[in-house]
mmCIF file of N, CA and C in Angstrom:
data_model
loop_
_atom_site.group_PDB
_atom_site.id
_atom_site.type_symbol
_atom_site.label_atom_id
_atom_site.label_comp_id
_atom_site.label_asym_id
_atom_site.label_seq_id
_atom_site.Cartn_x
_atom_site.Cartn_y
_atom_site.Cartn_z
ATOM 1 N N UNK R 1 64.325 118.024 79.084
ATOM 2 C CA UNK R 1 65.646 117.782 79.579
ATOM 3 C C UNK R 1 65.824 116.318 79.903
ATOM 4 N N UNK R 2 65.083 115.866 80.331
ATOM 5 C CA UNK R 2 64.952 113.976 80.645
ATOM 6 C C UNK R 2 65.024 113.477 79.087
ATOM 7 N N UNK R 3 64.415 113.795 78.455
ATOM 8 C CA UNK R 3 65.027 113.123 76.988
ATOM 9 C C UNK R 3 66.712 113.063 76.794
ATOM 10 N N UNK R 4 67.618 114.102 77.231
ATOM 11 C CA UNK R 4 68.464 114.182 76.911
ATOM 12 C C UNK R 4 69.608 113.123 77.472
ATOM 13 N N UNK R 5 68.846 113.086 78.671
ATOM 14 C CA UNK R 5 69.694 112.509 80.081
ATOM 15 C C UNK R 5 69.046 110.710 79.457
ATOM 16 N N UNK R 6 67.910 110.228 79.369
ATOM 17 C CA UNK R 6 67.509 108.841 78.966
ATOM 18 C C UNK R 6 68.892 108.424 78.381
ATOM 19 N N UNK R 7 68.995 107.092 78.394
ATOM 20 C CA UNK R 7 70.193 106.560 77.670
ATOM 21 C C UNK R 7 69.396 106.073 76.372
ATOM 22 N N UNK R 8 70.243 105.873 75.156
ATOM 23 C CA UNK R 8 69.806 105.585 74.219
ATOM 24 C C UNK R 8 69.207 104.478 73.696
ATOM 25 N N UNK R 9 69.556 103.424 74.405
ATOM 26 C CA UNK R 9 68.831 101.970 74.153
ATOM 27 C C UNK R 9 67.308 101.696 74.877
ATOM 28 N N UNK R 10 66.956 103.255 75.250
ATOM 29 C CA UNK R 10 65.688 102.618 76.260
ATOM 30 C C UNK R 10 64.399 103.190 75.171
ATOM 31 N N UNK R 11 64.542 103.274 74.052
ATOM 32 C CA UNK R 11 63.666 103.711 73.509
ATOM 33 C C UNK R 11 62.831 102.474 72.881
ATOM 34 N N UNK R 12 61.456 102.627 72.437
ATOM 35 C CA UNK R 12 60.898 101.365 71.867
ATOM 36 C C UNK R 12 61.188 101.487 70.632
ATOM 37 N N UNK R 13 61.388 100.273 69.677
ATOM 38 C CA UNK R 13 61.732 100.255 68.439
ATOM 39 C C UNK R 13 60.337 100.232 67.896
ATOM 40 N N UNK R 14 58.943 99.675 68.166
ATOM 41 C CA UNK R 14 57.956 99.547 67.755
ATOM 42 C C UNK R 14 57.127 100.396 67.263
ATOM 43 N N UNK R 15 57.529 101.968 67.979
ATOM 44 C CA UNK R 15 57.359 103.350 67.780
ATOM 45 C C UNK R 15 57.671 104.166 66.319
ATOM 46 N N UNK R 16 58.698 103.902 66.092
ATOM 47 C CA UNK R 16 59.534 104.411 64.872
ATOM 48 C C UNK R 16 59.312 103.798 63.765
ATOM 49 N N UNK R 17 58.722 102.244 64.242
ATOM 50 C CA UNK R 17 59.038 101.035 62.855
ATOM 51 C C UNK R 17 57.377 100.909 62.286
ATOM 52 N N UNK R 18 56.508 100.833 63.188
ATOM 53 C CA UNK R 18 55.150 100.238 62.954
ATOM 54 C C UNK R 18 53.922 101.653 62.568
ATOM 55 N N UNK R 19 54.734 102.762 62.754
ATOM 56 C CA UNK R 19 53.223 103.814 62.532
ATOM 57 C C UNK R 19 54.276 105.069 62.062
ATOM 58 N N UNK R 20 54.956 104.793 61.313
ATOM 59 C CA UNK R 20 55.791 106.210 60.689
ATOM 60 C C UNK R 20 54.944 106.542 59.645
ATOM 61 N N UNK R 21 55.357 107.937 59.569
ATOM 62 C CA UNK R 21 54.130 108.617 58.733
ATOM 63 C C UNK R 21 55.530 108.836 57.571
ATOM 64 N N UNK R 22 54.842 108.766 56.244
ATOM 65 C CA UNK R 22 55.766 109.181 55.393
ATOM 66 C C UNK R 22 56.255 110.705 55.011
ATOM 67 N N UNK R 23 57.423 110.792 54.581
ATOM 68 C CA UNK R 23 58.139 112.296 54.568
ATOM 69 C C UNK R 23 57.679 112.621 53.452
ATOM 70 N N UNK R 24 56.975 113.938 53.672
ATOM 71 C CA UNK R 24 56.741 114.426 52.287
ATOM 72 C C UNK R 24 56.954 115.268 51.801
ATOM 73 N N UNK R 25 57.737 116.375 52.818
ATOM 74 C CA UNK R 25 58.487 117.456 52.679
ATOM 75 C C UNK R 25 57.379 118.558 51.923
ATOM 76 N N UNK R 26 56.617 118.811 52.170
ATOM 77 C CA UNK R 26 55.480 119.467 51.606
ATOM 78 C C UNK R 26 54.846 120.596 52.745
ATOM 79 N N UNK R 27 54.582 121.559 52.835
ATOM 80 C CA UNK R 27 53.895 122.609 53.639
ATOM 81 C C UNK R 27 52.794 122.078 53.763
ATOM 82 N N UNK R 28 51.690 121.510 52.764
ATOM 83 C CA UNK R 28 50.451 121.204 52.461
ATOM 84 C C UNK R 28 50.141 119.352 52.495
ATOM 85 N N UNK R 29 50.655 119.136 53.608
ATOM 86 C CA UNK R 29 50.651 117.975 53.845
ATOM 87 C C UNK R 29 49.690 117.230 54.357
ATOM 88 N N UNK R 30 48.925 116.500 53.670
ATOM 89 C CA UNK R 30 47.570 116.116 54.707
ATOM 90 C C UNK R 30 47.845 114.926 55.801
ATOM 91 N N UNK R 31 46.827 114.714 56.343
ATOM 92 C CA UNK R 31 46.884 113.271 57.042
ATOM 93 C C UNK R 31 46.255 111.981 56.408
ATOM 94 N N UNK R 32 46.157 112.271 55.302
ATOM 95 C CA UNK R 32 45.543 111.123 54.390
ATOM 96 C C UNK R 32 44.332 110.469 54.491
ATOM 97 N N UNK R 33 43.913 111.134 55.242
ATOM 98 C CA UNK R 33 41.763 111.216 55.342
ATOM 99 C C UNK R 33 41.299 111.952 54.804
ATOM 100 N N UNK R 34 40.265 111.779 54.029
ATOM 101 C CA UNK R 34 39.183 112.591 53.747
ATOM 102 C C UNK R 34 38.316 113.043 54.774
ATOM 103 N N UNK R 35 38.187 114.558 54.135
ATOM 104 C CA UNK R 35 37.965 116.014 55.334
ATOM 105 C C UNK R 35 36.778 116.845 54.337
ATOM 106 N N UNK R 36 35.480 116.068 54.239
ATOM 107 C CA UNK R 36 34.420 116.547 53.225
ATOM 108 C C UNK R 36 33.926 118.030 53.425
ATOM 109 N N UNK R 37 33.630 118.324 54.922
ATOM 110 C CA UNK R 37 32.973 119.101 55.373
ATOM 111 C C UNK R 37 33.678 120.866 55.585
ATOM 112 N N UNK R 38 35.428 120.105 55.567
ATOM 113 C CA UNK R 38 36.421 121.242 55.407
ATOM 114 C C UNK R 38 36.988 121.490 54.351
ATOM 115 N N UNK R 39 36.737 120.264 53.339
ATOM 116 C CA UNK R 39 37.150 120.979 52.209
ATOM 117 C C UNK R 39 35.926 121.582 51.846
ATOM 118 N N UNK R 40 34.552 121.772 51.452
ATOM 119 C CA UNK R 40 33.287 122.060 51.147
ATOM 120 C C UNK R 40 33.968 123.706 51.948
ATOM 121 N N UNK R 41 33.772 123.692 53.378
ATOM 122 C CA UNK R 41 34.070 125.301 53.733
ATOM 123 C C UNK R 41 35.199 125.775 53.252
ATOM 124 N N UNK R 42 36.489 124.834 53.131
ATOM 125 C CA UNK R 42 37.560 126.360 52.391
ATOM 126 C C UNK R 42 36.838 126.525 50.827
ATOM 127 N N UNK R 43 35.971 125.725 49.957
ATOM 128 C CA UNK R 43 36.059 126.244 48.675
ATOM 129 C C UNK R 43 34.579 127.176 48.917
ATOM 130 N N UNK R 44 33.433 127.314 49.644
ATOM 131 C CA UNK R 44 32.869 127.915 49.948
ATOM 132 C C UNK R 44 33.594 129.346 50.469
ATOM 133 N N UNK R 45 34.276 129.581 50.760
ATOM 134 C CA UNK R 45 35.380 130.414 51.522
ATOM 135 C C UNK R 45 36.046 131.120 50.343
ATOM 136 N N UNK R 46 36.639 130.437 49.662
ATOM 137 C CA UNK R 46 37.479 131.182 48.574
ATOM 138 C C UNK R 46 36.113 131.336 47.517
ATOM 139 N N UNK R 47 35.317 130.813 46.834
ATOM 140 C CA UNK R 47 34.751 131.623 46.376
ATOM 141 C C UNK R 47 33.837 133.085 46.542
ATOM 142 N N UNK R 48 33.415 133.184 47.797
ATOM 143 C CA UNK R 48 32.724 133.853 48.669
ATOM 144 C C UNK R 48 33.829 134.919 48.184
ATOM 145 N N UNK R 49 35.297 134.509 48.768
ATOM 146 C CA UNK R 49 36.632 135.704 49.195
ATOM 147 C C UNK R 49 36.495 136.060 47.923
ATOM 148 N N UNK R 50 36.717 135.357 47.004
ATOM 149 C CA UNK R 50 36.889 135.821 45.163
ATOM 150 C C UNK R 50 35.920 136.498 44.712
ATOM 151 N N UNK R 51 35.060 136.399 45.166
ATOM 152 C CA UNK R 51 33.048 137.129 44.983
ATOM 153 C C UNK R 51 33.063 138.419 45.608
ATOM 154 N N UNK R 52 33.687 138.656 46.627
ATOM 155 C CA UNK R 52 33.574 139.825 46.987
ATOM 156 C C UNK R 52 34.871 140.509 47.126
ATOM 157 N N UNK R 53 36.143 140.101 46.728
ATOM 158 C CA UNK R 53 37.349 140.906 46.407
ATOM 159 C C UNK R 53 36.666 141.746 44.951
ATOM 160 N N UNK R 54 36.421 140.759 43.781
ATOM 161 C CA UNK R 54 36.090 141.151 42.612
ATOM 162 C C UNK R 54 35.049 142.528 42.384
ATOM 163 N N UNK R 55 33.947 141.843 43.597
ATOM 164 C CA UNK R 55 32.725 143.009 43.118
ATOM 165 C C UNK R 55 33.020 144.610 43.964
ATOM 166 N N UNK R 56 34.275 144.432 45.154
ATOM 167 C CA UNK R 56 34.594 145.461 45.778
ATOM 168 C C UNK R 56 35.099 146.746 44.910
ATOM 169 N N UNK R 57 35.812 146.097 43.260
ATOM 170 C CA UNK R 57 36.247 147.235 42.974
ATOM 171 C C UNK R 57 35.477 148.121 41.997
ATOM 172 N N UNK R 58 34.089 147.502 41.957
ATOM 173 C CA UNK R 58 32.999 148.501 41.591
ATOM 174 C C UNK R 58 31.969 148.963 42.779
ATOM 175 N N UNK R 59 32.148 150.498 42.633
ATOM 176 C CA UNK R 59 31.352 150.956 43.559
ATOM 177 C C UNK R 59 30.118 150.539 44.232
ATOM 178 N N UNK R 60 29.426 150.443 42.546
ATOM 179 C CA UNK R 60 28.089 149.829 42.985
ATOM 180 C C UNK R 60 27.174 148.909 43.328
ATOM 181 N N UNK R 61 28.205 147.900 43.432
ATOM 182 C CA UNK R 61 28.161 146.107 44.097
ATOM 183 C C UNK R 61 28.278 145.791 45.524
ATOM 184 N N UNK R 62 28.338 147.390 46.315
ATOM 185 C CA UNK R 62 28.338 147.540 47.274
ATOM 186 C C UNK R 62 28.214 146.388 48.263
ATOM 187 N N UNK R 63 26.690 146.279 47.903
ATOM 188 C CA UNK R 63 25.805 144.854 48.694
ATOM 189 C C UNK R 63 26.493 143.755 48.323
ATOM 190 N N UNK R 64 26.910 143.286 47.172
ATOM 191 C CA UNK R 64 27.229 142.472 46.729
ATOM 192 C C UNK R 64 28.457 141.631 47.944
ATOM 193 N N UNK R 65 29.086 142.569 47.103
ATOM 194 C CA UNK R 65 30.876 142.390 47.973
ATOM 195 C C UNK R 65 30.425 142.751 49.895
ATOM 196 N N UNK R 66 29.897 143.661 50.314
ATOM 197 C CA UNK R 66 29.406 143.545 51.904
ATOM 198 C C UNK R 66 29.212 141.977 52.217
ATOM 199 N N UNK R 67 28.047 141.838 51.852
ATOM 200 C CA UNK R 67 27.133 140.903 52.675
ATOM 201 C C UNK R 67 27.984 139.454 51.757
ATOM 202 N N UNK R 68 28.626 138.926 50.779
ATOM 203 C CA UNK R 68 29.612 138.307 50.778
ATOM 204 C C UNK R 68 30.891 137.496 51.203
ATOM 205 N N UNK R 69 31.634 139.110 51.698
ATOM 206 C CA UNK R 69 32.781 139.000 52.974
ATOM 207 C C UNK R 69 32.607 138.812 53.988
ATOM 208 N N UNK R 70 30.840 139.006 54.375
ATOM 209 C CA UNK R 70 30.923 138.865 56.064
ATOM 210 C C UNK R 70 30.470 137.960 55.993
ATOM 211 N N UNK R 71 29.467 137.027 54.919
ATOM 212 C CA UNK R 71 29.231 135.407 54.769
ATOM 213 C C UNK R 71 30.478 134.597 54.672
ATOM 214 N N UNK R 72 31.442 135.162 53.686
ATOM 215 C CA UNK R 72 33.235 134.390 53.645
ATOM 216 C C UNK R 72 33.937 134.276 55.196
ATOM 217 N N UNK R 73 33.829 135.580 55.891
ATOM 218 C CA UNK R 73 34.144 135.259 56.410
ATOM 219 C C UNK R 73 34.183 134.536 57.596
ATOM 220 N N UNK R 74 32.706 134.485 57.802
ATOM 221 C CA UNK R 74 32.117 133.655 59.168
ATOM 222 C C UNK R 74 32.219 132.143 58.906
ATOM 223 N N UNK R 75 32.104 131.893 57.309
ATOM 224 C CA UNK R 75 32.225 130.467 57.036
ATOM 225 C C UNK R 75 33.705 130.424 57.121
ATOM 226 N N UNK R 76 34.800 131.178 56.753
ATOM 227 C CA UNK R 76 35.935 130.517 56.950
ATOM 228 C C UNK R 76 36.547 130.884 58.040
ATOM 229 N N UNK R 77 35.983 131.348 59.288
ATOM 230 C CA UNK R 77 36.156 131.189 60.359
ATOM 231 C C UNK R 77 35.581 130.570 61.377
ATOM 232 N N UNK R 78 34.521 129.765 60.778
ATOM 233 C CA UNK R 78 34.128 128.246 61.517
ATOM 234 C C UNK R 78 34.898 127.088 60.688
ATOM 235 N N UNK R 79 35.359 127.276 59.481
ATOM 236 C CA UNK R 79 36.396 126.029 58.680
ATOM 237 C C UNK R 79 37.468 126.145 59.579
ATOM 238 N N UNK R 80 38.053 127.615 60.156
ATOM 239 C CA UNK R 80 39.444 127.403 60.866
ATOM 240 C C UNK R 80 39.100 126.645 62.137
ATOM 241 N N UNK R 81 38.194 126.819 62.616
ATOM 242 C CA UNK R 81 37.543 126.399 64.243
ATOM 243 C C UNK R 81 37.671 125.120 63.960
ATOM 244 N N UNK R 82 37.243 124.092 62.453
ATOM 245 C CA UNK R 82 37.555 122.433 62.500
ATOM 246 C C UNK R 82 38.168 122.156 61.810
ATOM 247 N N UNK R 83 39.168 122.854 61.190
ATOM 248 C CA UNK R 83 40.051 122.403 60.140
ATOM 249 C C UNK R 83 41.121 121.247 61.063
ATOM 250 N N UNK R 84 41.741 120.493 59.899
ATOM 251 C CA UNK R 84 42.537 119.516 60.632
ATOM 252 C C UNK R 84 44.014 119.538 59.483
ATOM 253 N N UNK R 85 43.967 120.182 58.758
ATOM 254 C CA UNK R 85 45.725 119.559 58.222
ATOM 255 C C UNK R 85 45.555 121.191 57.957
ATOM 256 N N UNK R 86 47.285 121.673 57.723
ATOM 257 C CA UNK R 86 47.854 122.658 56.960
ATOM 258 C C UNK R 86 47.523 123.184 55.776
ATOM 259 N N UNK R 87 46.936 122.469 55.057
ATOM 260 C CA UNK R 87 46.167 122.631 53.590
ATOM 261 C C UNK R 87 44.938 123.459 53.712
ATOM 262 N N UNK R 88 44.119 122.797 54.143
ATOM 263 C CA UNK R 88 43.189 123.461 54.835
ATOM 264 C C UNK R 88 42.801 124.988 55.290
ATOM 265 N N UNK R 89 43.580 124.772 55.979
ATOM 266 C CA UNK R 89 44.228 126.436 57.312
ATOM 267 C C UNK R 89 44.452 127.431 55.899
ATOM 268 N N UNK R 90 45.764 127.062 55.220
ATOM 269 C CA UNK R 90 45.854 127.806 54.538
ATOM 270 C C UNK R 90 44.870 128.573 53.232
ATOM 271 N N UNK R 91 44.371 127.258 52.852
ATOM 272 C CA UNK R 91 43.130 127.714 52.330
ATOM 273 C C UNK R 91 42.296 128.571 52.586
ATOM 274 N N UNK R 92 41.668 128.670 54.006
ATOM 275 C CA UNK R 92 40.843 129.104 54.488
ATOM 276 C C UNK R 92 40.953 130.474 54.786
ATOM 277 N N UNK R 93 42.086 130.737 55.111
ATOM 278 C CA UNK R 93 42.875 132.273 55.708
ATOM 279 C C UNK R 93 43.000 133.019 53.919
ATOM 280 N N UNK R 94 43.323 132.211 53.273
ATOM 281 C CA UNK R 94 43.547 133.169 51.449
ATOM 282 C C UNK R 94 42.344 133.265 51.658
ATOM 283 N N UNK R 95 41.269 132.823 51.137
ATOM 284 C CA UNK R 95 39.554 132.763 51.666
ATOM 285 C C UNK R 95 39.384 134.303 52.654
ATOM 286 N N UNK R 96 39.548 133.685 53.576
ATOM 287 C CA UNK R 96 39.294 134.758 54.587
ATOM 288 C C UNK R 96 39.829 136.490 54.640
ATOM 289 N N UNK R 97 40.985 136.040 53.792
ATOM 290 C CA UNK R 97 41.762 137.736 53.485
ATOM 291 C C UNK R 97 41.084 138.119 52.798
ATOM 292 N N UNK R 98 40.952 137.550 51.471
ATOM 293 C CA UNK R 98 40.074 138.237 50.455
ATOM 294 C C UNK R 98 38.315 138.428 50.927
ATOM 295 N N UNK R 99 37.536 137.782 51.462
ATOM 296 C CA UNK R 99 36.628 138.319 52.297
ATOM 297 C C UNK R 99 36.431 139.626 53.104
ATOM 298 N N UNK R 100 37.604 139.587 53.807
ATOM 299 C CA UNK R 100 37.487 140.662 54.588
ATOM 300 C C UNK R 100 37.946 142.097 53.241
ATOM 301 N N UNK R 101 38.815 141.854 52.742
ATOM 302 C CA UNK R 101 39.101 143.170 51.913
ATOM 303 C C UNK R 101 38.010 143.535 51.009
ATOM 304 N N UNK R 102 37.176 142.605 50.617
ATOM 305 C CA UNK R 102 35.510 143.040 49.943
ATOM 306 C C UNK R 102 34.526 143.484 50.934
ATOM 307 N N UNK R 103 34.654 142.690 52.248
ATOM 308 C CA UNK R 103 33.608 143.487 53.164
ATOM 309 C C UNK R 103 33.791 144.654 53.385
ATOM 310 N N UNK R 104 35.162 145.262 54.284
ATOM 311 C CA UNK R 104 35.613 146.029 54.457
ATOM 312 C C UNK R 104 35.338 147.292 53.263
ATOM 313 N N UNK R 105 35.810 146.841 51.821
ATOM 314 C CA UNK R 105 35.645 148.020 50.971
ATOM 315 C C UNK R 105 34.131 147.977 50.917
ATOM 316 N N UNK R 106 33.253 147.404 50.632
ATOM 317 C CA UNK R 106 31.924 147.276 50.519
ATOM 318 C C UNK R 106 31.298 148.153 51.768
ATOM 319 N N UNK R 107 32.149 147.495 52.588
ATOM 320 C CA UNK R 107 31.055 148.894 53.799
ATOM 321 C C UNK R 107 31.627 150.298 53.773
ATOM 322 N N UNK R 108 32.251 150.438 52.881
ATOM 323 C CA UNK R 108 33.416 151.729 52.535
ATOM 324 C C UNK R 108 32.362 152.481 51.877
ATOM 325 N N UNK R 109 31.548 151.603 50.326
ATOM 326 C CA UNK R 109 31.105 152.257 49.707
ATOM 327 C C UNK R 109 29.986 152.327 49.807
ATOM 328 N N UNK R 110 29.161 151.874 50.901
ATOM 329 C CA UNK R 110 27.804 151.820 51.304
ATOM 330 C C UNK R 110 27.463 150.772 52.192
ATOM 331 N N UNK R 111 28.266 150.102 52.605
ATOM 332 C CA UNK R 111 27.873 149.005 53.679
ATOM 333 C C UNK R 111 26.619 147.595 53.247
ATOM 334 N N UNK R 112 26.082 147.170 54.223
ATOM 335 C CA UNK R 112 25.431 146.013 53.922
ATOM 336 C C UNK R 112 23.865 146.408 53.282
ATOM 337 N N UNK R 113 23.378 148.128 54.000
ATOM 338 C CA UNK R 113 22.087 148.456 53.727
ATOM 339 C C UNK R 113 22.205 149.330 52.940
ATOM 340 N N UNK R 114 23.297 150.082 52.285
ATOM 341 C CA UNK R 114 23.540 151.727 52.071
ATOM 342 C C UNK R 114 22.368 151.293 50.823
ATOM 343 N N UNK R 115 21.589 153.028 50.982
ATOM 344 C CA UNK R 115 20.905 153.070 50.130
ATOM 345 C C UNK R 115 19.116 151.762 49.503
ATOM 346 N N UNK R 116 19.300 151.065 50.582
ATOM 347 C CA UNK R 116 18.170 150.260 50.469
ATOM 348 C C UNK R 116 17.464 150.270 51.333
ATOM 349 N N UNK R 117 18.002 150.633 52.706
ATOM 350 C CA UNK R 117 17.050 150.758 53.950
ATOM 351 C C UNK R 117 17.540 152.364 54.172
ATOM 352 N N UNK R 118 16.237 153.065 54.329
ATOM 353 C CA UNK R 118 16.644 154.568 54.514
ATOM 354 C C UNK R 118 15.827 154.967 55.835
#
């Protein structure tokens, strides 16, 4: 509410003029640093998610797709814990959906041990 009430000439011009970030009108907008360690976990992440969406829809990849999704998803839920731009995030969560829907079916059709530890 004090923003509103400030009069308009009391603002610094040095603010607006010397560190504007450019418009990029983009969802997936970075901050223009390189982010090695978060991009490395979302593509670790989506392949993991893609590895075990894929092997979920054969029964017998059970293990495969299990122990996969719950590796996808722990890695792309320490990428969300340091992610830093929108790109990222989003990455990580497509990653992370598809993880969980291979773990999930994987422990459907035998889980992480079915059939190897009796």
């Amino acid at each position: 509410m004090a923003q509103a009430v400030r009069p308009a000439g009391s603002r610094t011009a040095s603010r607006s003029t010397s560190k504007a970030r450019p418009a990029t009108g983009s969802l997936f907008a970075t901050d223009g640093r390189p982010h090695p360690l978060q991009d490395v976990l979302m593509a670790v992440t989506g392949v993991l998610g893609v590895l075990a969406f894929v092997t979920a829809m054969f029964h017998s990849l059970h293990l495969v797709s299990s122990w996969a999704g719950l590796i996808g998803i722990l890695t792309g839920a320490y990428g969300q814990y340091i992610s830093r731009t929108t790109w990222e995030r989003f990455g990580l969560i497509m990653g992370i959906g598809a993880s969980a829907v291979g773990f999930y079916l994987g422990m459907a059709h035998g889980g992480l041990f079915g059939g190897v530890v009796t």
